[in-house]
Short mmCIF file of C-alpha atoms in Angstrom, two decimals:
data_model
loop_
_atom_site.label_atom_id
_atom_site.label_comp_id
_atom_site.label_asym_id
_atom_site.label_seq_id
_atom_site.Cartn_x
_atom_site.Cartn_y
_atom_site.Cartn_z
CA SER W 921 57.16 45.64 -15.83
CA GLN W 922 53.68 44.21 -15.32
CA GLN W 923 52.38 47.54 -14.05
CA GLY W 924 49.16 48.56 -16.37
CA GLU W 925 48.76 51.57 -18.10
CA GLU W 926 45.66 54.21 -17.88
CA ASP W 927 44.76 56.75 -20.23
CA PRO W 928 44.30 59.70 -20.00
CA GLN W 929 46.56 60.46 -17.19
CA ALA W 930 44.28 63.59 -16.21
CA LEU W 931 40.50 64.41 -17.14
CA SER W 932 38.51 67.44 -16.50
CA ILE W 933 34.94 67.53 -16.81
CA GLN W 934 31.71 69.43 -15.83
CA GLU W 935 29.40 68.27 -13.37
CA GLY W 936 26.71 66.13 -14.98
CA GLU W 937 28.99 64.80 -17.72
CA ASN W 938 30.15 61.30 -18.32
CA ALA W 939 33.71 60.31 -17.53
CA THR W 940 35.51 57.41 -19.45
CA MET W 941 38.86 56.07 -18.45
CA ASN W 942 40.94 53.26 -20.14
CA CYS W 943 43.35 50.66 -18.69
CA SER W 944 45.55 48.34 -20.50
CA TYR W 945 47.61 45.35 -19.35
CA LYS W 946 50.17 43.28 -20.76
CA THR W 947 49.60 39.88 -19.49
CA SER W 948 46.54 37.28 -19.00
CA ILE W 949 44.40 38.19 -15.91
CA ASN W 950 42.18 36.37 -13.38
CA ASN W 951 40.14 39.58 -12.83
CA LEU W 952 40.49 43.35 -13.13
CA GLN W 953 39.47 45.83 -10.38
CA TRP W 954 38.97 49.37 -10.21
CA TYR W 955 39.87 51.60 -7.40
CA ARG W 956 39.32 55.09 -6.16
CA GLN W 957 41.80 57.22 -4.13
CA ASN W 958 41.04 60.65 -3.13
CA SER W 959 44.35 62.78 -2.44
CA GLY W 960 46.67 61.20 -0.29
CA ARG W 961 44.28 58.67 1.28
CA GLY W 962 43.69 54.90 0.91
CA LEU W 963 42.18 53.22 -2.08
CA VAL W 964 38.74 52.34 -2.14
CA HIS W 965 37.53 49.39 -4.00
CA LEU W 966 34.98 50.08 -6.82
CA ILE W 967 34.05 47.22 -9.00
CA LEU W 968 35.51 43.88 -9.97
CA ILE W 969 35.24 42.35 -13.18
CA ARG W 970 36.42 38.47 -13.85
CA SER W 971 38.13 37.42 -16.97
CA ASN W 972 35.08 35.62 -18.41
CA GLU W 973 32.78 38.61 -17.88
CA ARG W 974 32.58 41.59 -20.49
CA GLU W 975 30.66 43.91 -18.70
CA LYS W 976 29.55 44.97 -15.31
CA HIS W 977 27.43 47.74 -13.68
CA SER W 978 27.69 49.10 -10.35
CA GLY W 979 25.39 52.29 -9.58
CA ARG W 980 26.66 54.67 -12.05
CA LEU W 981 29.79 53.08 -12.76
CA ARG W 982 30.06 50.95 -15.99
CA VAL W 983 33.06 48.77 -16.58
CA THR W 984 33.96 46.81 -19.67
CA LEU W 985 36.83 44.32 -20.21
CA ASP W 986 38.24 43.20 -23.65
CA THR W 987 40.63 40.37 -22.87
CA SER W 988 41.51 40.10 -26.59
CA LYS W 989 42.79 43.67 -26.54
CA LYS W 990 43.96 43.50 -23.01
CA SER W 991 41.99 46.44 -22.02
CA SER W 992 39.20 47.78 -19.72
CA SER W 993 37.06 50.85 -19.31
CA LEU W 994 35.59 52.53 -16.64
CA LEU W 995 32.51 54.92 -17.38
CA ILE W 996 31.28 56.94 -14.60
CA THR W 997 27.73 58.64 -15.52
CA ALA W 998 26.46 61.83 -14.45
CA SER W 999 29.48 62.94 -12.58
CA ARG W 1000 29.41 64.70 -9.28
CA ALA W 1001 32.02 67.00 -7.79
CA ALA W 1002 32.56 64.29 -5.22
CA ASP W 1003 33.76 62.03 -7.80
CA THR W 1004 36.96 63.98 -8.18
CA ALA W 1005 39.67 61.69 -7.20
CA SER W 1006 42.27 59.20 -8.86
CA TYR W 1007 41.30 56.41 -10.52
CA PHE W 1008 43.31 53.15 -10.69
CA CYS W 1009 42.73 49.76 -12.26
CA ALA W 1010 44.22 46.60 -10.86
CA HIS W 1011 44.81 43.41 -12.59
CA SER W 1012 45.66 40.10 -10.94
CA THR W 1013 47.67 37.68 -12.19
CA GLY W 1014 48.73 34.58 -10.03
CA ASN W 1015 48.73 36.05 -6.50
CA GLN W 1016 49.91 39.72 -7.33
CA PHE W 1017 47.92 42.83 -8.08
CA TYR W 1018 49.51 45.21 -10.52
CA PHE W 1019 48.02 48.55 -10.47
CA GLY W 1020 47.94 50.91 -13.38
CA THR W 1021 49.35 54.43 -13.43
CA GLY W 1022 46.25 56.12 -12.55
CA THR W 1023 43.79 58.64 -14.10
CA SER W 1024 43.21 61.84 -12.21
CA LEU W 1025 39.69 62.97 -12.49
CA THR W 1026 38.34 66.44 -11.66
CA VAL W 1027 34.60 67.18 -11.79
CA ILE W 1028 34.10 71.04 -12.08
CA PRO W 1029 30.63 72.09 -10.28
CA ASP X 826 36.48 53.16 7.22
CA SER X 827 37.82 50.04 5.52
CA GLY X 828 38.74 48.07 8.76
CA VAL X 829 42.44 47.93 7.92
CA THR X 830 44.54 50.26 10.44
CA GLN X 831 47.91 51.57 9.82
CA THR X 832 50.34 53.25 12.10
CA PRO X 833 51.98 55.62 12.34
CA LYS X 834 50.06 57.96 9.92
CA HIS X 835 53.06 59.98 9.27
CA LEU X 836 57.08 59.36 9.82
CA ILE X 837 60.05 61.83 9.29
CA THR X 838 63.53 60.31 9.49
CA ALA X 839 66.90 60.62 8.49
CA THR X 840 68.88 58.99 5.81
CA GLY X 841 70.38 55.83 7.06
CA GLN X 842 67.83 55.06 9.41
CA ARG X 843 65.50 52.24 9.90
CA VAL X 844 61.76 52.36 10.49
CA THR X 845 58.87 49.82 11.23
CA LEU X 846 55.57 50.15 9.73
CA ARG X 847 52.73 48.21 11.36
CA CYS X 848 49.21 46.99 9.77
CA SER X 849 46.27 45.54 11.31
CA PRO X 850 44.11 43.83 8.81
CA ARG X 851 40.39 43.66 8.74
CA SER X 852 38.86 41.09 11.38
CA GLY X 853 39.05 37.71 9.53
CA ASP X 854 41.18 38.55 6.60
CA LEU X 855 44.10 36.26 6.30
CA SER X 856 46.15 38.08 3.50
CA VAL X 857 48.16 41.26 3.80
CA TYR X 858 49.55 43.13 0.96
CA TRP X 859 52.01 46.03 1.30
CA TYR X 860 52.43 48.67 -1.48
CA GLN X 861 54.42 51.61 -2.00
CA GLN X 862 53.04 54.65 -3.84
CA SER X 863 55.65 57.35 -5.04
CA LEU X 864 55.03 59.87 -7.66
CA ASP X 865 57.50 58.43 -10.18
CA GLN X 866 56.87 54.74 -9.67
CA GLY X 867 52.98 54.86 -9.14
CA LEU X 868 51.57 51.97 -6.95
CA GLN X 869 54.38 49.26 -6.46
CA PHE X 870 53.34 45.94 -5.09
CA LEU X 871 55.94 44.94 -2.50
CA ILE X 872 54.77 41.61 -0.78
CA GLN X 873 52.14 39.56 0.44
CA TYR X 874 51.69 37.36 3.40
CA TYR X 875 48.87 34.86 4.00
CA ASN X 876 48.18 33.48 7.42
CA GLY X 877 51.66 34.28 8.43
CA GLU X 878 53.45 32.90 5.50
CA GLU X 879 55.00 35.08 2.56
CA ARG X 880 52.91 34.50 -0.63
CA ALA X 881 54.01 36.61 -3.27
CA LYS X 882 57.22 38.95 -3.68
CA GLY X 883 56.98 41.95 -5.85
CA ASN X 884 59.60 44.94 -6.24
CA ILE X 885 60.56 44.83 -2.60
CA LEU X 886 64.20 46.03 -2.13
CA GLU X 887 66.68 43.81 -0.15
CA ARG X 888 66.76 46.64 2.41
CA PHE X 889 63.05 46.03 3.03
CA SER X 890 61.35 43.22 4.95
CA ALA X 891 58.20 42.22 6.34
CA GLN X 892 56.59 39.72 8.46
CA GLN X 893 53.01 38.53 9.60
CA PHE X 894 52.41 37.61 13.23
CA PRO X 895 50.19 34.82 14.56
CA ASP X 896 47.57 37.69 15.36
CA LEU X 897 47.69 38.53 11.57
CA HIS X 898 48.97 41.95 12.01
CA SER X 899 51.99 42.74 9.84
CA GLU X 900 55.27 45.05 9.99
CA LEU X 901 57.28 46.39 7.10
CA ASN X 902 60.78 47.13 8.12
CA LEU X 903 62.66 49.71 5.99
CA SER X 904 66.41 50.01 6.93
CA SER X 905 69.31 51.79 5.48
CA LEU X 906 66.81 54.66 4.21
CA GLU X 907 67.76 56.87 1.20
CA LEU X 908 65.70 60.11 0.05
CA GLY X 909 64.32 57.81 -2.68
CA ASP X 910 62.36 55.95 -0.18
CA SER X 911 60.13 58.85 0.60
CA ALA X 912 56.71 57.55 -0.44
CA LEU X 913 53.36 56.63 0.98
CA TYR X 914 53.19 52.90 1.99
CA PHE X 915 49.75 51.05 2.00
CA CYS X 916 48.64 47.95 3.67
CA ALA X 917 45.72 45.93 2.25
CA SER X 918 43.91 42.90 3.49
CA SER X 919 41.80 40.42 1.91
CA PRO X 920 39.96 37.20 2.92
CA GLY X 921 41.72 34.78 0.88
CA GLY X 922 45.22 33.91 -0.30
CA GLY X 923 44.67 34.64 -3.97
CA ALA X 924 44.60 37.71 -5.76
CA GLY X 925 41.08 37.12 -7.12
CA THR X 926 39.21 39.20 -4.48
CA GLU X 927 38.64 42.60 -3.46
CA ALA X 928 41.43 44.32 -1.21
CA PHE X 929 40.70 46.57 1.74
CA PHE X 930 43.14 49.51 1.83
CA GLY X 931 44.37 51.28 4.95
CA GLN X 932 44.91 54.95 4.88
CA GLY X 933 48.69 54.81 4.43
CA THR X 934 51.83 55.57 6.25
CA ARG X 935 53.47 58.93 4.75
CA LEU X 936 57.30 58.41 4.93
CA THR X 937 59.49 61.33 4.78
CA VAL X 938 63.13 60.61 4.54
CA VAL X 939 65.35 63.75 5.09
#
């Protein structure tokens, strides 16, 4: 399977703390994207990082990509209760997106 | 609101039946992707259409089929339904045909097979 894997599967933190989640994949990629999913709803695109980029920022989000290790990380700084959701990485190879297994983040007010 | 519309939002049907899920992509987007999300399998890519033509195929069962119409809306047909087909089905759209751009997801159709 080309499905990526994420860890941890679940993460619980206090509001204001930083949250880090990791994603690994198995093949060479065109790019890697991170999505957020609130319970039972559609996925919302957060950020895209291309295979020739190492780090990207968007607001409170910081994404890194290490193609030699086939891994990426998403850092959410100064977390808020509204950040409570599942987070998925999706890597693209060819014309397909492959999603990771997701990290469930709970931010406790 | 992502601009992608999926209908119906919920569907309950019996085993052996056939259902059709509908997706209207964002205005101007030519690609439509279908995904299945279940608790044990995660998000599985099913199939992609680009401007009416099948572009990529993932883990789509033979009992499932899809098409994209000239107005770019897409339908996913699921037949001979089994209990294990119960899942959230998502449609996503993107402007281009490759997977190198952001995809916009609909709110999904929750299918329950009883």
